[in-house]
PDB file of C-alpha atoms and ligand atoms in Angstrom:
ATOM      1  CA  MET A  62     -46.770  30.954  66.226  1.00 58.00           C
ATOM      2  CA  GLY A  63     -44.721  33.593  68.047  1.00 68.00           C
ATOM      3  CA  ASP A  64     -46.082  36.688  69.739  1.00 95.00           C
ATOM      4  CA  ILE A  65     -49.792  37.115  70.268  1.00 98.00           C
ATOM      5  CA  LYS A  66     -50.948  39.623  67.639  1.00 98.00           C
ATOM      6  CA  VAL A  67     -54.682  38.926  67.634  1.00 98.00           C
ATOM      7  CA  ALA A  68     -56.992  38.396  70.595  1.00 98.00           C
ATOM      8  CA  VAL A  69     -60.084  36.343  69.776  1.00 98.00           C
ATOM      9  CA  LEU A  70     -62.841  36.651  72.370  1.00 98.00           C
ATOM     10  CA  MET A  71     -66.237  35.014  72.541  1.00 98.00           C
ATOM     11  CA  GLY A  72     -69.115  35.535  74.921  1.00 98.00           C
ATOM     12  CA  SER A  73     -69.711  31.844  75.512  1.00 98.00           C
ATOM     13  CA  LYS A  74     -68.019  28.548  74.859  1.00 98.00           C
ATOM     14  CA  ASN A  75     -71.066  27.844  72.690  1.00 98.00           C
ATOM     15  CA  ASP A  76     -69.848  30.532  70.273  1.00 98.00           C
ATOM     16  CA  LEU A  77     -66.793  28.452  69.410  1.00 98.00           C
ATOM     17  CA  THR A  78     -68.610  26.588  66.619  1.00 98.00           C
ATOM     18  CA  ILE A  79     -68.654  29.945  64.793  1.00 98.00           C
ATOM     19  CA  MET A  80     -65.449  31.510  66.084  1.00 98.00           C
ATOM     20  CA  GLU A  81     -63.416  28.427  65.197  1.00 98.00           C
ATOM     21  CA  ASP A  82     -63.424  29.819  61.640  1.00 98.00           C
ATOM     22  CA  THR A  83     -61.570  32.899  62.894  1.00 98.00           C
ATOM     23  CA  ILE A  84     -59.058  30.744  64.715  1.00 98.00           C
ATOM     24  CA  LYS A  85     -58.643  28.363  61.777  1.00 98.00           C
ATOM     25  CA  THR A  86     -57.829  31.246  59.417  1.00 98.00           C
ATOM     26  CA  LEU A  87     -55.314  32.808  61.812  1.00 98.00           C
ATOM     27  CA  LYS A  88     -53.669  29.404  62.234  1.00 98.00           C
ATOM     28  CA  GLU A  89     -53.448  28.923  58.467  1.00 98.00           C
ATOM     29  CA  PHE A  90     -51.544  32.200  58.229  1.00 98.00           C
ATOM     30  CA  GLY A  91     -49.293  31.299  61.157  1.00 97.00           C
ATOM     31  CA  VAL A  92     -50.246  34.407  63.120  1.00 98.00           C
ATOM     32  CA  GLY A  93     -50.009  34.338  66.908  1.00 98.00           C
ATOM     33  CA  TYR A  94     -53.387  34.546  68.597  1.00 98.00           C
ATOM     34  CA  GLU A  95     -55.031  34.048  71.953  1.00 98.00           C
ATOM     35  CA  ALA A  96     -58.600  32.775  72.292  1.00 98.00           C
ATOM     36  CA  LYS A  97     -60.662  33.431  75.390  1.00 98.00           C
ATOM     37  CA  VAL A  98     -64.236  33.164  76.648  1.00 98.00           C
ATOM     38  CA  LEU A  99     -65.311  36.415  78.332  1.00 98.00           C
ATOM     39  CA  SER A 100     -68.796  37.843  78.647  1.00 98.00           C
ATOM     40  CA  ALA A 101     -69.536  41.573  78.767  1.00 98.00           C
ATOM     41  CA  HIS A 102     -72.616  40.865  80.874  1.00 98.00           C
ATOM     42  CA  ARG A 103     -71.581  37.827  82.911  1.00 98.00           C
ATOM     43  CA  THR A 104     -67.900  38.594  83.543  1.00 98.00           C
ATOM     44  CA  PRO A 105     -67.898  42.412  83.230  1.00 98.00           C
ATOM     45  CA  LYS A 106     -64.928  43.099  85.513  1.00 98.00           C
ATOM     46  CA  GLU A 107     -62.755  40.411  83.942  1.00 98.00           C
ATOM     47  CA  THR A 108     -63.656  41.639  80.449  1.00 98.00           C
ATOM     48  CA  VAL A 109     -62.641  45.229  81.226  1.00 98.00           C
ATOM     49  CA  ASP A 110     -59.467  44.109  82.973  1.00 98.00           C
ATOM     50  CA  TYR A 111     -58.499  41.947  79.994  1.00 98.00           C
ATOM     51  CA  ALA A 112     -59.262  44.706  77.459  1.00 98.00           C
ATOM     52  CA  GLU A 113     -57.264  47.332  79.344  1.00 98.00           C
ATOM     53  CA  LYS A 114     -54.108  45.195  79.298  1.00 98.00           C
ATOM     54  CA  LEU A 115     -54.176  44.151  75.639  1.00 98.00           C
ATOM     55  CA  LYS A 116     -52.212  47.034  74.141  1.00 98.00           C
ATOM     56  CA  ASN A 117     -49.307  46.809  76.580  1.00 98.00           C
ATOM     57  CA  ARG A 118     -49.071  43.106  75.858  1.00 98.00           C
ATOM     58  CA  GLY A 119     -48.349  43.856  72.196  1.00 97.00           C
ATOM     59  CA  VAL A 120     -51.681  42.664  70.822  1.00 98.00           C
ATOM     60  CA  LYS A 121     -52.602  44.592  67.647  1.00 98.00           C
ATOM     61  CA  VAL A 122     -56.196  43.612  66.821  1.00 98.00           C
ATOM     62  CA  VAL A 123     -59.154  42.269  68.792  1.00 99.00           C
ATOM     63  CA  ILE A 124     -61.947  40.102  67.391  1.00 99.00           C
ATOM     64  CA  CYS A 125     -65.066  39.602  69.503  1.00 99.00           C
ATOM     65  CA  GLY A 126     -67.823  37.122  68.693  1.00 98.00           C
ATOM     66  CA  ALA A 127     -71.069  37.300  70.632  1.00 98.00           C
ATOM     67  CA  GLY A 128     -74.736  36.515  70.276  1.00 98.00           C
ATOM     68  CA  ALA A 129     -77.977  37.889  71.744  1.00 98.00           C
ATOM     69  CA  SER A 130     -77.607  41.440  73.138  1.00 98.00           C
ATOM     70  CA  ALA A 131     -73.983  41.340  72.033  1.00 98.00           C
ATOM     71  CA  ALA A 132     -72.074  43.866  74.125  1.00 98.00           C
ATOM     72  CA  LEU A 133     -68.666  42.215  74.081  1.00 98.00           C
ATOM     73  CA  ALA A 134     -67.096  44.079  71.150  1.00 98.00           C
ATOM     74  CA  GLY A 135     -68.442  47.421  72.366  1.00 98.00           C
ATOM     75  CA  THR A 136     -67.234  46.881  75.907  1.00 98.00           C
ATOM     76  CA  VAL A 137     -63.767  45.922  74.714  1.00 98.00           C
ATOM     77  CA  ALA A 138     -63.682  48.921  72.320  1.00 98.00           C
ATOM     78  CA  ALA A 139     -64.535  51.203  75.234  1.00 98.00           C
ATOM     79  CA  HIS A 140     -61.507  49.940  77.151  1.00 98.00           C
ATOM     80  CA  THR A 141     -58.778  49.757  74.512  1.00 98.00           C
ATOM     81  CA  ASP A 142     -57.464  51.899  71.651  1.00 98.00           C
ATOM     82  CA  LEU A 143     -56.870  48.845  69.478  1.00 98.00           C
ATOM     83  CA  PRO A 144     -59.027  48.140  66.427  1.00 98.00           C
ATOM     84  CA  VAL A 145     -61.950  45.939  67.475  1.00 98.00           C
ATOM     85  CA  PHE A 146     -63.946  43.728  65.118  1.00 98.00           C
ATOM     86  CA  GLY A 147     -67.316  42.320  66.097  1.00 98.00           C
ATOM     87  CA  VAL A 148     -68.777  39.078  64.805  1.00 99.00           C
ATOM     88  CA  PRO A 149     -72.519  38.832  65.481  1.00 98.00           C
ATOM     89  CA  ILE A 150     -73.632  35.288  66.263  1.00 98.00           C
ATOM     90  CA  ASP A 151     -77.003  33.648  65.724  1.00 98.00           C
ATOM     91  CA  ALA A 152     -77.844  32.464  69.250  1.00 98.00           C
ATOM     92  CA  THR A 153     -81.515  33.350  69.791  1.00 98.00           C
ATOM     93  CA  CYS A 154     -84.962  33.372  68.176  1.00 98.00           C
ATOM     94  CA  PHE A 155     -83.869  36.528  66.299  1.00 98.00           C
ATOM     95  CA  HIS A 156     -81.260  34.556  64.323  1.00 97.00           C
ATOM     96  CA  GLY A 157     -78.443  37.060  64.717  1.00 98.00           C
ATOM     97  CA  TRP A 158     -80.383  40.254  63.993  1.00 98.00           C
ATOM     98  CA  ASP A 159     -80.164  41.151  67.681  1.00 98.00           C
ATOM     99  CA  ALA A 160     -76.402  40.611  67.801  1.00 98.00           C
ATOM    100  CA  LEU A 161     -75.889  42.381  64.469  1.00 98.00           C
ATOM    101  CA  LEU A 162     -77.685  45.525  65.611  1.00 98.00           C
ATOM    102  CA  SER A 163     -75.938  45.486  68.995  1.00 98.00           C
ATOM    103  CA  THR A 164     -72.562  45.154  67.309  1.00 98.00           C
ATOM    104  CA  VAL A 165     -72.975  47.547  64.398  1.00 98.00           C
ATOM    105  CA  GLN A 166     -74.858  50.360  66.087  1.00 97.00           C
ATOM    106  CA  MET A 167     -72.163  51.750  68.355  1.00 98.00           C
ATOM    107  CA  PRO A 168     -72.414  55.332  69.584  1.00 97.00           C
ATOM    108  CA  PRO A 169     -70.066  57.795  67.842  1.00 98.00           C
ATOM    109  CA  GLY A 170     -66.660  57.838  69.504  1.00 98.00           C
ATOM    110  CA  VAL A 171     -66.445  54.138  70.331  1.00 98.00           C
ATOM    111  CA  PRO A 172     -65.868  52.343  67.035  1.00 98.00           C
ATOM    112  CA  VAL A 173     -66.494  48.664  66.420  1.00 98.00           C
ATOM    113  CA  ALA A 174     -66.098  47.290  62.903  1.00 98.00           C
ATOM    114  CA  ALA A 175     -68.984  44.856  62.487  1.00 98.00           C
ATOM    115  CA  LEU A 176     -68.640  41.825  60.236  1.00 98.00           C
ATOM    116  CA  GLY A 177     -71.365  39.631  58.796  1.00 98.00           C
ATOM    117  CA  VAL A 178     -73.386  37.289  60.997  1.00 98.00           C
ATOM    118  CA  GLY A 179     -71.946  33.863  61.719  1.00 98.00           C
ATOM    119  CA  LYS A 180     -69.218  31.916  59.974  1.00 98.00           C
ATOM    120  CA  MET A 181     -68.717  34.294  57.052  1.00 98.00           C
ATOM    121  CA  GLY A 182     -68.143  37.124  59.506  1.00 98.00           C
ATOM    122  CA  ALA A 183     -65.861  34.965  61.619  1.00 98.00           C
ATOM    123  CA  LYS A 184     -63.610  34.192  58.669  1.00 98.00           C
ATOM    124  CA  ASN A 185     -63.647  37.759  57.356  1.00 98.00           C
ATOM    125  CA  ALA A 186     -62.762  39.103  60.793  1.00 98.00           C
ATOM    126  CA  ALA A 187     -59.559  37.086  60.675  1.00 98.00           C
ATOM    127  CA  LEU A 188     -58.845  38.287  57.129  1.00 98.00           C
ATOM    128  CA  MET A 189     -59.395  41.915  58.170  1.00 98.00           C
ATOM    129  CA  ALA A 190     -57.044  41.436  61.109  1.00 98.00           C
ATOM    130  CA  LEU A 191     -54.487  39.969  58.712  1.00 98.00           C
ATOM    131  CA  ARG A 192     -54.864  42.941  56.364  1.00 98.00           C
ATOM    132  CA  ILE A 193     -54.113  45.293  59.251  1.00 98.00           C
ATOM    133  CA  LEU A 194     -51.084  43.257  60.305  1.00 98.00           C
ATOM    134  CA  ALA A 195     -49.953  43.068  56.661  1.00 98.00           C
ATOM    135  CA  LEU A 196     -49.493  46.850  56.589  1.00 98.00           C
ATOM    136  CA  GLN A 197     -46.317  46.298  58.609  1.00 97.00           C
ATOM    137  CA  ASP A 198     -45.528  42.659  57.887  1.00 98.00           C
ATOM    138  CA  VAL A 199     -44.513  41.751  54.355  1.00 98.00           C
ATOM    139  CA  LYS A 200     -44.733  37.995  55.052  1.00 98.00           C
ATOM    140  CA  ILE A 201     -48.400  38.262  55.942  1.00 98.00           C
ATOM    141  CA  ALA A 202     -48.949  40.520  52.917  1.00 98.00           C
ATOM    142  CA  ASP A 203     -47.371  37.883  50.672  1.00 98.00           C
ATOM    143  CA  LYS A 204     -49.499  35.112  52.203  1.00 98.00           C
ATOM    144  CA  LEU A 205     -52.624  37.192  51.637  1.00 98.00           C
ATOM    145  CA  GLY A 206     -51.594  37.529  48.005  1.00 98.00           C
ATOM    146  CA  VAL A 207     -51.262  33.752  47.690  1.00 98.00           C
ATOM    147  CA  PHE A 208     -54.622  33.271  49.421  1.00 98.00           C
ATOM    148  CA  LYS A 209     -56.303  35.654  46.977  1.00 98.00           C
ATOM    149  CA  GLU A 210     -54.806  33.895  43.974  1.00 98.00           C
ATOM    150  CA  GLU A 211     -55.834  30.439  45.256  1.00 97.00           C
ATOM    151  CA  GLN A 212     -59.340  31.726  45.842  1.00 96.00           C
ATOM    152  CA  ARG A 213     -59.480  33.127  42.310  1.00 97.00           C
ATOM    153  CA  LYS A 214     -58.347  29.799  40.837  1.00 96.00           C
ATOM    154  CA  SER A 215     -60.790  27.775  42.930  1.00 95.00           C
ATOM    155  CA  ILE A 216     -63.706  29.828  41.594  1.00 94.00           C
ATOM    156  CA  LEU A 217     -62.517  29.472  37.997  1.00 94.00           C
ATOM    157  CA  ASP A 218     -62.070  25.704  38.526  1.00 93.00           C
ATOM    158  CA  THR A 219     -65.707  25.323  39.528  1.00 91.00           C
ATOM    159  CA  GLN A 220     -67.032  26.382  36.107  1.00 87.00           C
ATOM    160  CA  ILE A 221     -69.675  24.100  34.637  1.00 82.00           C
ATOM    161  CA  ASP A 222     -70.646  23.560  31.037  1.00 76.00           C
ATOM    162  CA  LEU A 223     -73.824  25.435  30.300  1.00 69.00           C
TER     163      LEU A 223
HETATM  164  C1  LIG B 103     -73.958  35.789  74.494  1.00 77.04           C
HETATM  165  O1  LIG B 103     -75.120  35.107  74.776  1.00 77.04           O
HETATM  166  C2  LIG B 103     -72.970  34.763  74.045  1.00 77.04           C
HETATM  167  O2  LIG B 103     -72.056  35.330  73.157  1.00 77.04           O
HETATM  168  C3  LIG B 103     -73.809  33.711  73.388  1.00 77.04           C
HETATM  169  O3  LIG B 103     -73.825  33.817  71.980  1.00 77.04           O
HETATM  170  C4  LIG B 103     -75.210  33.990  73.934  1.00 77.04           C
HETATM  171  C5  LIG B 103     -75.777  32.841  74.696  1.00 77.04           C
HETATM  172  O4  LIG B 103     -74.851  32.414  75.684  1.00 77.04           O
HETATM  173  P1  LIG B 103     -74.909  30.919  76.234  1.00 77.04           P
HETATM  174  O5  LIG B 103     -76.227  30.767  76.914  1.00 77.04           O
HETATM  175  O6  LIG B 103     -74.775  30.000  75.044  1.00 77.04           O
HETATM  176  O7  LIG B 103     -73.732  30.796  77.165  1.00 77.04           O
HETATM  177  O8  LIG B 103     -73.478  36.463  75.614  1.00 77.04           O
END
């Protein structure tokens, strides 16, 4: 897969059932990624250390999935200049509302781009990362074009007689 272009973080190994959709999409496009479990609350020093080194390692985009009082994306965004996407995860009795609000409601000056809750957000986070990479990589841009066309056809193929 070559160089690591996208870092995929999650606050718990239990988040992998959602974040595997991010990883699957990046794999399908053949983009180099690194997946890691790091918690803003439970491994704060390691999270900051990891975030601070990302840019010099050549990583271009960061995707963070977290549930509950989801601080992972915000913490990473505070410690890197790279674009950071947050995927809120349904992990508590609040069914993702807690993580959504934590992720989307960042103070001005520390941007996190929040995706939808759960698997749809996980997949779209990968697609957004690919769109950013595609600005400077024509191969990824071409693959995104093919993906879009296949998606269009698959919807048209599901028509039913009414
Ligand atoms: C968050 O707390 C994690 O991202 C996870 O979604 C949630 C619960 O963590 P576990 O108890 O499953 O490790 O930090």
